[in-house]
Amino acid sequence: MKKMIKTAIATAITALSFNAHAEGIAASPFTYLEYSVGTVDYDYTGADDGDYSALSGSLELPMLLIPILSAELIDFDDLDITKLGAGSYLQFGDATHLYGLVHYNDYDSDFFDNDFSLTVGVRHAATENLYINAAITEYTDNDFFDGVKLSVGYHLHQNFSVSANYAALDSSDVLSIGARLSF
């Protein structure tokens, strides 16, 4: 069932990407829908690798004091995490954004207490089609997920891009690929 849902999401993102109408690649990098799949590699011995998937979205509303609204649904090796947050950014030139987000994290587990996380990152459009993103995230209660995430993305179409992502977390590493539909 999970494979069917993942395939349906990937197909929908691909199909919608050709019908979306953004202002071009220079449009806001904070209005998007992205789906990523990958592998979790635990740092401690004896643990098998796990599956990772994430559906995330962000919406920029420039008329608000805090203009970014963010939501993520993460499956971290069968641990479901729902993240709801808000944040802001500063733009430097046409190609670089410094951003910050605060998320409320709801864990579908008795082992983890719900908490908050703070993400600070920078996104840079290296060329018209290539972008680089680096972010640091710290959690208030669950240090297990603290870490650094690096992403490199390439626009196949002005509204559709693919990315390779690496997250070095406190007790694991996550390697994933993603598809992003920008609006």
Coordinates of N, CA and C in Angstrom, one line a residue:
M1 N 0.8 -1.2 0.0 CA 0.0 0.0 0.0 C 0.9 1.3 0.0
K2 N 2.0 1.2 0.8 CA 2.9 2.4 0.9 C 3.5 2.7 -0.5
K3 N 3.8 1.7 -1.3 CA 4.4 1.9 -2.6 C 3.4 2.5 -3.5
M4 N 2.2 2.1 -3.4 CA 1.1 2.6 -4.3 C 0.9 4.1 -4.0
I5 N 0.9 4.5 -2.7 CA 0.8 5.9 -2.3 C 1.9 6.7 -2.8
K6 N 3.2 6.2 -2.6 CA 4.4 6.9 -3.1 C 4.3 7.1 -4.6
T7 N 3.9 6.1 -5.3 CA 3.8 6.2 -6.8 C 2.8 7.2 -7.2
A8 N 1.6 7.2 -6.5 CA 0.6 8.2 -6.8 C 1.0 9.6 -6.6
I9 N 1.7 9.8 -5.5 CA 2.2 11.2 -5.1 C 3.2 11.6 -6.2
A10 N 4.2 10.8 -6.5 CA 5.2 11.1 -7.5 C 4.6 11.4 -8.9
T11 N 3.6 10.6 -9.3 CA 2.9 10.8 -10.5 C 2.1 12.2 -10.5
A12 N 1.4 12.5 -9.4 CA 0.7 13.7 -9.3 C 1.6 14.9 -9.4
I13 N 2.8 14.9 -8.7 CA 3.7 16.0 -8.7 C 4.2 16.2 -10.1
T14 N 4.6 15.1 -10.8 CA 5.1 15.2 -12.2 C 4.0 15.8 -13.1
A15 N 2.8 15.3 -13.0 CA 1.7 15.8 -13.9 C 1.4 17.3 -13.6
L16 N 1.3 17.6 -12.4 CA 1.0 19.0 -12.0 C 2.1 20.0 -12.4
S17 N 3.3 19.5 -12.4 CA 4.5 20.4 -12.7 C 4.4 21.1 -14.1
F18 N 3.8 20.4 -15.0 CA 3.7 20.9 -16.3 C 2.5 21.9 -16.5
N19 N 1.6 21.9 -15.5 CA 0.4 22.8 -15.6 C 0.5 23.9 -14.6
A20 N 1.5 23.9 -13.7 CA 1.6 25.0 -12.7 C 2.1 26.3 -13.4
H21 N 1.7 27.4 -12.9 CA 2.1 28.7 -13.5 C 2.8 29.5 -12.4
A22 N 4.1 29.4 -12.4 CA 4.9 30.2 -11.5 C 5.5 31.4 -12.2
E23 N 6.1 32.3 -11.5 CA 6.7 33.5 -12.2 C 8.0 33.2 -12.8
G24 N 8.4 31.9 -12.8 CA 9.7 31.5 -13.3 C 10.5 31.0 -12.2
I25 N 11.7 30.6 -12.6 CA 12.7 30.0 -11.6 C 13.0 31.0 -10.5
A26 N 12.9 32.3 -10.8 CA 13.2 33.3 -9.8 C 12.1 33.5 -8.8
A27 N 11.0 32.8 -9.0 CA 9.8 32.9 -8.1 C 10.3 32.4 -6.7
S28 N 9.4 32.7 -5.7 CA 9.8 32.4 -4.3 C 10.1 30.9 -4.1
P29 N 11.3 30.6 -3.5 CA 11.6 29.3 -3.2 C 10.9 28.7 -2.0
F30 N 9.9 29.5 -1.4 CA 9.2 29.1 -0.3 C 7.8 28.7 -0.5
T31 N 7.4 28.6 -1.8 CA 6.0 28.1 -2.1 C 6.2 26.9 -3.0
Y32 N 6.0 25.7 -2.4 CA 6.3 24.5 -3.1 C 5.6 23.3 -2.4
L33 N 5.6 22.2 -3.1 CA 5.2 20.9 -2.6 C 6.3 19.9 -3.0
E34 N 6.9 19.2 -2.1 CA 8.0 18.3 -2.3 C 7.8 16.9 -1.7
Y35 N 8.2 15.9 -2.5 CA 8.2 14.5 -2.0 C 9.5 13.9 -2.1
S36 N 10.0 13.3 -1.0 CA 11.4 12.7 -0.9 C 11.3 11.3 -0.4
V37 N 12.2 10.4 -1.0 CA 12.3 9.1 -0.5 C 13.8 8.8 -0.3
G38 N 14.1 7.9 0.7 CA 15.5 7.6 0.9 C 15.7 6.5 1.9
T39 N 16.9 6.5 2.5 CA 17.4 5.5 3.4 C 17.9 6.2 4.7
V40 N 17.6 5.5 5.8 CA 18.2 6.0 7.1 C 19.3 5.0 7.4
D41 N 20.5 5.5 7.7 CA 21.6 4.7 8.1 C 22.0 5.1 9.6
Y42 N 21.8 4.2 10.5 CA 22.0 4.5 11.9 C 23.5 4.4 12.2
D43 N 23.9 5.3 13.2 CA 25.3 5.4 13.5 C 25.8 4.2 14.4
Y44 N 24.9 3.6 15.2 CA 25.3 2.6 16.1 C 25.2 1.2 15.4
T45 N 26.1 0.3 15.9 CA 26.2 -1.0 15.3 C 25.0 -1.9 15.7
G46 N 24.7 -2.8 14.8 CA 23.7 -3.7 15.0 C 22.3 -3.3 14.5
A47 N 22.2 -2.0 14.1 CA 20.9 -1.5 13.6 C 20.9 -1.6 12.0
D48 N 19.8 -2.1 11.5 CA 19.6 -2.2 10.1 C 19.2 -0.9 9.5
D49 N 19.5 -0.6 8.3 CA 19.1 0.6 7.6 C 17.6 0.6 7.6
G50 N 17.0 1.8 7.5 CA 15.6 2.0 7.5 C 15.1 2.8 6.3
D51 N 13.8 2.9 6.1 CA 13.3 3.6 5.0 C 12.9 5.0 5.5
Y52 N 13.0 6.0 4.6 CA 12.6 7.4 4.9 C 11.8 7.9 3.7
S53 N 10.7 8.7 4.1 CA 10.0 9.4 3.1 C 9.4 10.6 3.8
A54 N 9.3 11.7 3.0 CA 8.7 13.0 3.5 C 7.9 13.7 2.4
L55 N 6.8 14.1 2.8 CA 6.0 15.0 2.0 C 6.0 16.4 2.7
S56 N 6.5 17.4 2.1 CA 6.6 18.7 2.7 C 6.0 19.7 1.8
G57 N 5.6 20.8 2.4 CA 5.0 21.9 1.6 C 5.3 23.2 2.4
S58 N 5.4 24.3 1.6 CA 5.6 25.6 2.2 C 4.8 26.6 1.4
L59 N 4.4 27.6 2.0 CA 3.6 28.7 1.4 C 4.1 30.0 1.9
E60 N 4.5 30.9 0.9 CA 4.9 32.2 1.3 C 3.7 33.1 1.2
L61 N 3.4 33.9 2.2 CA 2.4 34.8 2.3 C 3.0 36.2 2.7
P62 N 3.5 37.0 1.7 CA 4.2 38.2 2.0 C 3.5 39.2 2.8
M63 N 2.2 39.2 2.8 CA 1.4 40.2 3.6 C 1.4 39.9 5.1
L64 N 2.0 38.8 5.5 CA 2.0 38.5 7.0 C 3.3 38.9 7.6
L65 N 3.3 39.1 8.9 CA 4.5 39.5 9.6 C 5.5 38.3 9.6
I66 N 5.0 37.1 9.7 CA 5.8 35.9 9.5 C 5.3 35.2 8.3
P67 N 6.1 35.4 7.1 CA 5.5 35.1 5.8 C 5.6 33.7 5.4
I68 N 6.2 32.8 6.1 CA 6.3 31.4 5.6 C 5.5 30.5 6.5
L69 N 4.6 29.7 5.9 CA 3.9 28.6 6.6 C 4.4 27.3 6.1
S70 N 4.7 26.3 6.9 CA 5.3 25.1 6.5 C 4.6 23.9 7.2
A71 N 4.6 22.8 6.4 CA 4.1 21.5 7.0 C 4.8 20.4 6.4
E72 N 5.1 19.4 7.2 CA 5.8 18.2 6.7 C 5.2 16.9 7.3
L73 N 5.1 15.9 6.5 CA 4.7 14.5 7.0 C 5.9 13.6 6.7
I74 N 6.5 13.1 7.8 CA 7.7 12.4 7.6 C 7.5 10.9 8.1
D75 N 8.0 10.0 7.4 CA 8.0 8.6 7.8 C 9.5 8.2 8.0
F76 N 10.0 8.3 9.2 CA 11.4 8.0 9.6 C 11.5 6.6 10.1
D77 N 11.7 5.6 9.2 CA 11.8 4.2 9.5 C 10.6 3.8 10.4
D78 N 9.4 4.0 9.9 CA 8.1 3.6 10.5 C 7.8 4.5 11.7
L79 N 8.5 5.6 12.0 CA 8.1 6.6 13.0 C 7.5 7.7 12.2
D80 N 6.2 8.0 12.4 CA 5.5 9.1 11.7 C 5.6 10.4 12.5
I81 N 6.1 11.4 11.8 CA 6.2 12.7 12.4 C 5.5 13.7 11.6
T82 N 4.6 14.5 12.3 CA 3.9 15.6 11.6 C 4.5 16.9 12.2
K83 N 4.9 17.8 11.2 CA 5.6 19.1 11.6 C 4.7 20.2 11.0
L84 N 4.4 21.2 11.9 CA 3.6 22.4 11.5 C 4.4 23.6 11.9
G85 N 4.7 24.5 11.1 CA 5.5 25.6 11.5 C 5.3 26.9 10.7
A86 N 6.1 27.9 11.1 CA 6.1 29.2 10.5 C 7.5 29.8 10.6
G87 N 7.8 30.7 9.7 CA 9.1 31.3 9.7 C 9.2 32.5 8.8
S88 N 10.4 33.0 8.6 CA 10.7 34.2 7.8 C 12.0 34.0 7.1
Y89 N 12.3 35.0 6.2 CA 13.6 34.9 5.5 C 14.1 36.3 5.2
L90 N 15.3 36.4 4.8 CA 16.0 37.6 4.3 C 16.6 37.3 2.9
Q91 N 16.4 38.2 2.0 CA 16.9 37.9 0.6 C 18.1 38.8 0.4
F92 N 19.2 38.2 -0.1 CA 20.4 38.9 -0.4 C 20.6 38.8 -1.9
G93 N 20.5 39.9 -2.7 CA 20.6 39.8 -4.1 C 19.4 39.1 -4.7
D94 N 19.6 38.6 -5.9 CA 18.5 37.8 -6.6 C 18.6 36.3 -6.3
A95 N 19.8 35.9 -5.7 CA 20.0 34.4 -5.7 C 20.1 33.8 -4.3
T96 N 20.2 34.5 -3.2 CA 20.4 34.0 -1.9 C 19.4 34.3 -0.9
H97 N 18.9 33.3 -0.2 CA 18.0 33.6 0.9 C 18.5 32.9 2.2
L98 N 18.4 33.7 3.3 CA 18.7 33.2 4.6 C 17.4 33.1 5.3
Y99 N 17.0 31.9 5.9 CA 15.7 31.7 6.4 C 15.8 31.0 7.8
G100 N 14.7 31.1 8.5 CA 14.5 30.5 9.8 C 13.1 30.0 9.9
L101 N 12.9 28.8 10.5 CA 11.6 28.2 10.7 C 11.5 27.6 12.1
V102 N 10.3 27.7 12.7 CA 10.0 27.1 14.0 C 8.9 26.1 13.7
H103 N 9.0 24.8 14.1 CA 8.0 23.8 13.9 C 7.6 23.2 15.2
Y104 N 6.3 22.9 15.3 CA 5.8 22.0 16.3 C 5.8 20.6 15.8
N105 N 6.4 19.7 16.5 CA 6.6 18.3 16.0 C 5.7 17.3 16.8
D106 N 4.8 16.6 16.1 CA 4.0 15.6 16.7 C 4.4 14.2 16.3
Y107 N 4.9 13.4 17.3 CA 5.4 12.1 17.0 C 4.3 11.0 17.2
D108 N 4.2 10.1 16.3 CA 3.3 9.0 16.5 C 4.0 7.8 17.2
S109 N 4.4 8.1 18.4 CA 5.1 7.1 19.2 C 5.1 7.5 20.7
D110 N 5.1 6.5 21.5 CA 5.2 6.7 23.0 C 6.6 7.0 23.4
F111 N 7.6 6.7 22.6 CA 9.0 6.8 23.0 C 9.4 8.3 22.9
F112 N 8.8 9.0 21.9 CA 9.2 10.4 21.7 C 8.1 11.4 22.2
D113 N 8.5 12.4 23.0 CA 7.5 13.4 23.4 C 7.4 14.5 22.3
N114 N 6.3 15.0 22.1 CA 6.1 16.1 21.1 C 7.0 17.3 21.6
D115 N 7.5 18.0 20.6 CA 8.4 19.1 20.9 C 8.4 20.1 19.8
F116 N 9.4 21.1 19.9 CA 9.6 22.1 18.9 C 10.9 22.0 18.3
S117 N 11.1 22.5 17.1 CA 12.4 22.5 16.4 C 12.6 23.8 15.8
L118 N 13.9 24.2 15.7 CA 14.3 25.5 15.1 C 15.2 25.1 13.9
T119 N 14.9 25.6 12.7 CA 15.8 25.4 11.5 C 16.3 26.8 11.0
V120 N 17.5 26.8 10.8 CA 18.2 28.0 10.2 C 18.9 27.5 9.0
G121 N 18.7 28.2 7.8 CA 19.3 27.7 6.6 C 19.6 28.8 5.6
V122 N 20.3 28.4 4.6 CA 20.6 29.3 3.5 C 20.4 28.6 2.2
R123 N 19.7 29.3 1.2 CA 19.4 28.7 -0.1 C 20.0 29.6 -1.1
H124 N 20.8 29.0 -2.0 CA 21.5 29.9 -3.0 C 21.2 29.3 -4.4
A125 N 20.8 30.1 -5.4 CA 20.6 29.7 -6.8 C 22.0 29.9 -7.4
A126 N 22.8 28.8 -7.6 CA 24.1 28.9 -8.2 C 24.1 29.3 -9.6
T127 N 23.1 28.7 -10.4 CA 22.9 29.1 -11.8 C 21.4 29.2 -11.9
E128 N 20.9 29.4 -13.2 CA 19.5 29.6 -13.4 C 18.7 28.3 -13.1
N129 N 19.4 27.1 -13.2 CA 18.7 25.8 -13.0 C 19.2 25.1 -11.7
L130 N 20.3 25.5 -11.2 CA 20.9 24.7 -10.1 C 20.8 25.5 -8.8
Y131 N 20.3 24.9 -7.7 CA 20.3 25.5 -6.4 C 20.9 24.6 -5.3
I132 N 21.4 25.3 -4.3 CA 22.0 24.6 -3.2 C 21.4 25.1 -1.9
N133 N 21.1 24.2 -1.0 CA 20.5 24.5 0.3 C 21.3 23.8 1.4
A134 N 21.5 24.6 2.5 CA 22.1 24.0 3.7 C 21.4 24.5 4.9
A135 N 21.1 23.6 5.8 CA 20.3 24.0 7.0 C 20.7 23.2 8.2
I136 N 20.6 23.9 9.4 CA 20.9 23.3 10.7 C 19.5 23.3 11.5
T137 N 19.2 22.1 12.0 CA 18.0 22.0 12.8 C 18.3 21.5 14.2
E138 N 17.7 22.1 15.2 CA 17.9 21.7 16.6 C 16.5 21.5 17.2
Y139 N 16.3 20.4 17.9 CA 15.0 20.0 18.6 C 15.1 20.3 20.0
T140 N 14.0 20.7 20.6 CA 14.0 21.0 22.1 C 14.1 19.8 23.0
D141 N 13.5 18.7 22.6 CA 13.5 17.5 23.4 C 14.2 16.3 22.8
N142 N 14.1 16.1 21.5 CA 14.6 14.9 20.9 C 15.8 15.2 20.1
D143 N 17.0 15.1 20.8 CA 18.3 15.4 20.2 C 18.6 14.4 19.1
F144 N 17.9 13.3 19.1 CA 18.1 12.2 18.1 C 18.0 12.8 16.6
F145 N 17.2 13.8 16.4 CA 17.0 14.4 15.1 C 17.7 15.7 14.8
D146 N 18.5 16.1 15.8 CA 19.4 17.3 15.6 C 20.3 17.0 14.4
G147 N 20.6 18.1 13.6 CA 21.6 17.8 12.6 C 21.7 18.9 11.5
V148 N 22.4 18.5 10.5 CA 22.7 19.4 9.3 C 22.1 18.7 8.1
K149 N 21.5 19.5 7.2 CA 21.0 18.9 5.9 C 21.5 19.7 4.8
L150 N 22.1 19.0 3.8 CA 22.6 19.6 2.6 C 21.8 19.1 1.4
S151 N 21.4 20.0 0.5 CA 20.6 19.6 -0.7 C 21.2 20.3 -1.9
V152 N 21.1 19.6 -3.0 CA 21.5 20.2 -4.3 C 20.3 19.8 -5.3
G153 N 19.7 20.8 -5.9 CA 18.6 20.6 -6.7 C 18.8 21.2 -8.1
Y154 N 18.1 20.6 -9.1 CA 18.2 21.0 -10.5 C 16.8 21.2 -11.1
H155 N 16.5 22.3 -11.7 CA 15.2 22.6 -12.3 C 15.2 21.9 -13.7
L156 N 14.3 20.9 -13.8 CA 14.1 20.3 -15.1 C 13.1 21.2 -16.0
H157 N 12.3 21.9 -15.3 CA 11.3 22.8 -15.8 C 11.2 23.9 -14.9
Q158 N 10.7 25.1 -15.3 CA 10.8 26.2 -14.4 C 10.0 26.0 -13.1
N159 N 9.0 25.1 -13.1 CA 8.2 24.8 -11.9 C 8.5 23.4 -11.3
F160 N 9.4 22.6 -11.9 CA 9.7 21.3 -11.4 C 11.2 21.1 -11.3
S161 N 11.6 20.6 -10.1 CA 13.0 20.3 -9.9 C 13.2 19.0 -9.2
V162 N 14.3 18.4 -9.3 CA 14.7 17.2 -8.6 C 15.9 17.5 -7.7
S163 N 16.0 16.8 -6.6 CA 17.1 17.1 -5.6 C 17.7 15.9 -5.1
A164 N 19.0 16.0 -4.6 CA 19.7 15.0 -3.9 C 19.9 15.6 -2.5
N165 N 19.6 14.9 -1.4 CA 19.7 15.4 -0.1 C 20.5 14.5 0.8
Y166 N 21.3 15.1 1.7 CA 22.0 14.4 2.7 C 21.8 15.1 4.1
A167 N 21.4 14.3 5.1 CA 21.2 14.8 6.4 C 22.0 14.1 7.4
A168 N 22.9 14.8 8.1 CA 23.8 14.2 9.1 C 23.2 14.5 10.4
L169 N 22.4 13.5 11.0 CA 21.7 13.7 12.2 C 22.5 13.3 13.4
D170 N 22.1 13.5 14.6 CA 22.8 13.2 15.8 C 23.2 11.7 15.9
S171 N 22.2 10.8 15.5 CA 22.5 9.4 15.7 C 22.3 8.6 14.4
S172 N 22.1 9.3 13.3 CA 21.9 8.6 12.0 C 22.2 9.6 10.8
D173 N 22.2 9.0 9.6 CA 22.3 9.8 8.4 C 21.2 9.4 7.5
V174 N 20.7 10.4 6.8 CA 19.6 10.2 5.8 C 20.1 10.6 4.5
L175 N 20.0 9.7 3.5 CA 20.3 10.0 2.1 C 19.0 9.9 1.3
S176 N 18.5 10.9 0.6 CA 17.3 10.9 -0.1 C 17.3 11.6 -1.4
I177 N 16.4 11.3 -2.3 CA 16.2 12.1 -3.5 C 14.7 12.6 -3.4
G178 N 14.5 13.8 -4.1 CA 13.2 14.4 -4.0 C 12.8 15.0 -5.3
A179 N 11.5 15.2 -5.4 CA 10.9 15.9 -6.6 C 10.1 17.1 -6.0
R180 N 10.3 18.3 -6.5 CA 9.6 19.5 -6.0 C 8.8 20.2 -7.1
L181 N 7.6 20.5 -6.7 CA 6.7 21.3 -7.6 C 6.6 22.7 -7.0
S182 N 7.1 23.7 -7.7 CA 7.0 25.1 -7.2 C 5.8 25.8 -7.9
F183 N 5.2 26.7 -7.1 CA 4.1 27.4 -7.6 C 4.4 28.9 -7.7

